[in-house]
Amino acid sequence: MGETIFTLHEFMLQTETITYIIVAISFFVILFFWIFLTKLDGE
Amino acid sequence: MSVSRRKVLVWMGTAGLSTAFGRSAYSATNHLKGYPDSFGVLYDNMLCIGCRSCEAACNIVNALPPPARPFNDLSVLDSNRRTDPKAFMVINRYDHVENTKSPLHQRIGCNHCLEPACASSCFVRAYTKTKTGAVSYDASVCVGCRYCMIACPFDIPTFEYDKALAPRIRKCTMCYPRLIEGKLPGCVVACPTQALTFGKRTDLIKMARERIRKRPDRYVDHIYGQHEMGGTSWLYLSGDPFKEMGMREDLGITPAPEMTKRALGAVPIVAGIWPVLLTGIYAMTKRKEKIAKEEQEKAIAMALDQAKAEAESKIAEALAKAKKEKEAAIEKEVKKALEKTTGTQAKEDA
Amino acid sequence: MPKEATTANRSFSNSFGYAAEELSKTFLSPLGIVAGIIVILGLIITVLRFTGGLAAVTNLSDYNPWGIWIGFDLLTGVALAAGGFVTSAAVYIFGMKKYHSAVRPAVLTGFLGYVLVVVALHYDVGRPWRLPYPFILQQGTTSILFEVGACVALYLTVLFLEFCPAALEWLGLKKVRDLVIKLTMVLTIFGVILSTLHQSSLGALFLIARSKLHPLWYSSYLPVFFFISSIIAGLSMVIFESTLSHRYFLHKMDAAHLDEREGVTLGFGKAASFVLAGYFIVKVIGISEGNHWHLLATPYGIWFLVELFVFVALPCYLYAIGTRDKNQRLIKFTAVWTVLGVVLNRLNVSLVAFNWHLPAADRYFPHWMEIAISIFLVTVGIIAFRVIVSVMPIFYEHPDFRKNH
């Protein structure tokens, strides 16, 4: 997967960047999922 | 066995928290050893004569303004200094009257850590640990927040507080521009006694080990920077304990990024679990309110029904009573009439 | 009912006219004159800051890169602005409708608080126009400060949107206002998430400086300590702000607000007592986990015990007594005391325990101009609060928008 990671700093740069993106996407996913679930109740 | 929603939410919360705060015996990052073949500089204070040639060279290479007192003025060493925007590297002198090794000197400047705290703390990635070993600073993105100064355990980064519009952090660059040209750092070239040695970090450690081994009476048995804060590219040998050379010996070997790893890891877990937890609480609160409302309506309806039934039975009772009274009254009248009739009959007969 | 509360014959510009009128009225009272002097002084120092650099107006040094603009304006400011998320959560997530009248004032306090934090940041950082850089140019994702910045920026947006309905009602923009109101639940939940993250991360900022913070204040639980104390600060600030508002803005308050007021004080006081008890316990656990008992006998240890007993245990006890005896005055006093305690804690972590090992000559004490700017920013916040509650439906329900909750 591209260049090897040599330092803890590089490792965390990669993990945290990907994680932040996942968090941002998840927020919208969970929001739309909630709307979907509550619509099922017919509210 | 059915599990309540509340139980599931509590389990998830606990799982999340223990992931964030639990201790893992096997770390995913134990194998990270840094850039192979990266360079370093060894400073040996038993060879240093405190001539300040290295400071002068650093000043020239980095195009820094001339100092208030010239570099050949050794009385500057009478008081200990720290780095400042015009001095990326300073030599401090330490006198120990009882000690035959005195005076000894110490170099203060960026140690180019293997896992730099400045790089870890910088929110705009202004610092980079290069493959050469040098930690570089990019003033073109720096916002001037000075968190790197908070983070650096050696108190090295210095800030241009007197500049209003373009203040920079300043520090030793390990002459990175020269390194990539294949040249040596300016201080190393200038040193007349080879107190400063440039080379591959692994070689320098071997060299330092060898010096200690050959002269155990001369050196403290410790290579400062080999493990401190996870290891630094600048390494130090000293004739006297490092604590007396102004070098902190209580920093530990944990690299800076390791200190924030857990807190950083907790962030996405909270971001992942909180929405479900909070929405769950909200949903349960709403459901409780709904049930409470329904029960209240039921209670009201029941009460109404009961009141109605009571009222109806009361009316029925009253009606029955009235009927009975009417019947009794009629009977009485009939009886009276009958008595009257029989009385008149008896009178007629007589 | 306040006379501005009708939309009859009111235009956009009229609204701002009323606001401008209130603003100029602010400076007419004796307190207002003092505020005016503070504002003028603040503006002068601002010019000095941006012409002479930080050296001209601060006592910051290479050993002490962060002073009270970070320790007080940022760290304390964010903690004291926590009433917004705490009150919204209580009312909208936990369904405690009897505190509903406290939501808008708490959100306003929170919003103004965070705005002032961002403004203060512009004074402190070397190149404030580069503040967007971490988001638009290069992301330092390994940095706790990156996460703080992202969450504060997002939360400021959330607070702005939560504050919007009051402003939109004032401007008579019904359609937009109804749309924004629909977002309340999402904003509240998002707000609690963001608040949890950045309140705790402000504590996490100091994790990387393990060698520079006194062991009694340094703990891997710093994020937890900061988060819990932010809830305590938020609850207490709502009581404190309510106390001040009832003194100076009583004529703006409607019946619901006046009726619920004592219940808010009692309820929030009870909650604060409970959370303070929990906070005390985790602080003690922190000492135990680090095995720092012997440090309590040192001078710094005594100071730590002062912070823990005088400003955590004592308010916990006083809040409890106040709740039990339904003593409004005691709870209100304790709220002020608790807020001071949170201020003390933030200053202790960032300025007292930080660099505790350095010789006295290298320690930091704020320049009077730093203090002046901090006072200036708080004053501007109070003025803004005064103008907003005077013209917008914060302490009363706008008659055109009643029963929309």
PDB file of N, CA and C in Angstrom, chain B residues 67 88 99 105 114 121 182 231 287 293 339 345:
ATOM      1  N   PRO B  67      24.956  39.035  16.526  1.00  0.00           N
ATOM      2  CA  PRO B  67      24.512  39.132  17.909  1.00  0.00           C
ATOM      3  C   PRO B  67      25.018  40.417  18.575  1.00  0.00           C
ATOM      4  N   PHE B  88      19.828  29.645  17.099  1.00  0.00           N
ATOM      5  CA  PHE B  88      19.197  28.331  17.016  1.00  0.00           C
ATOM      6  C   PHE B  88      19.913  27.326  17.905  1.00  0.00           C
ATOM      7  N   ASN B  99      35.085  19.440  40.964  1.00  0.00           N
ATOM      8  CA  ASN B  99      35.219  18.401  39.940  1.00  0.00           C
ATOM      9  C   ASN B  99      36.382  18.690  38.990  1.00  0.00           C
ATOM     10  N   HIS B 105      30.825  21.798  28.937  1.00  0.00           N
ATOM     11  CA  HIS B 105      29.850  22.552  28.170  1.00  0.00           C
ATOM     12  C   HIS B 105      28.704  21.649  27.739  1.00  0.00           C
ATOM     13  N   LEU B 114      13.157  11.336  17.018  1.00  0.00           N
ATOM     14  CA  LEU B 114      12.658  10.332  16.083  1.00  0.00           C
ATOM     15  C   LEU B 114      11.141  10.430  15.957  1.00  0.00           C
ATOM     16  N   SER B 121       2.060  17.570  17.593  1.00  0.00           N
ATOM     17  CA  SER B 121       1.125  18.559  18.134  1.00  0.00           C
ATOM     18  C   SER B 121       0.657  19.562  17.089  1.00  0.00           C
ATOM     19  N   GLY B 182      24.282  17.009   0.106  1.00  0.00           N
ATOM     20  CA  GLY B 182      25.428  16.166   0.426  1.00  0.00           C
ATOM     21  C   GLY B 182      26.463  16.857   1.303  1.00  0.00           C
ATOM     22  N   GLY B 231      13.812   8.477  21.589  1.00  0.00           N
ATOM     23  CA  GLY B 231      15.047   8.577  20.817  1.00  0.00           C
ATOM     24  C   GLY B 231      15.135   9.880  20.049  1.00  0.00           C
ATOM     25  N   ARG B 287     -40.969   7.886  24.425  1.00  0.00           N
ATOM     26  CA  ARG B 287     -41.855   6.745  24.613  1.00  0.00           C
ATOM     27  C   ARG B 287     -42.457   6.769  26.017  1.00  0.00           C
ATOM     28  N   LYS B 293     -48.738   9.537  28.874  1.00  0.00           N
ATOM     29  CA  LYS B 293     -49.926  10.221  28.362  1.00  0.00           C
ATOM     30  C   LYS B 293     -51.053   9.224  28.145  1.00  0.00           C
ATOM     31  N   GLU B 339    -111.260   0.065  52.168  1.00  0.00           N
ATOM     32  CA  GLU B 339    -111.778   0.214  53.538  1.00  0.00           C
ATOM     33  C   GLU B 339    -113.002   1.125  53.533  1.00  0.00           C
ATOM     34  N   GLN B 345    -120.496  -0.176  52.931  1.00  0.00           N
ATOM     35  CA  GLN B 345    -121.287  -1.372  52.800  1.00  0.00           C
ATOM     36  C   GLN B 345    -121.836  -1.772  54.180  1.00  0.00           C
TER      37      GLN B 345
END
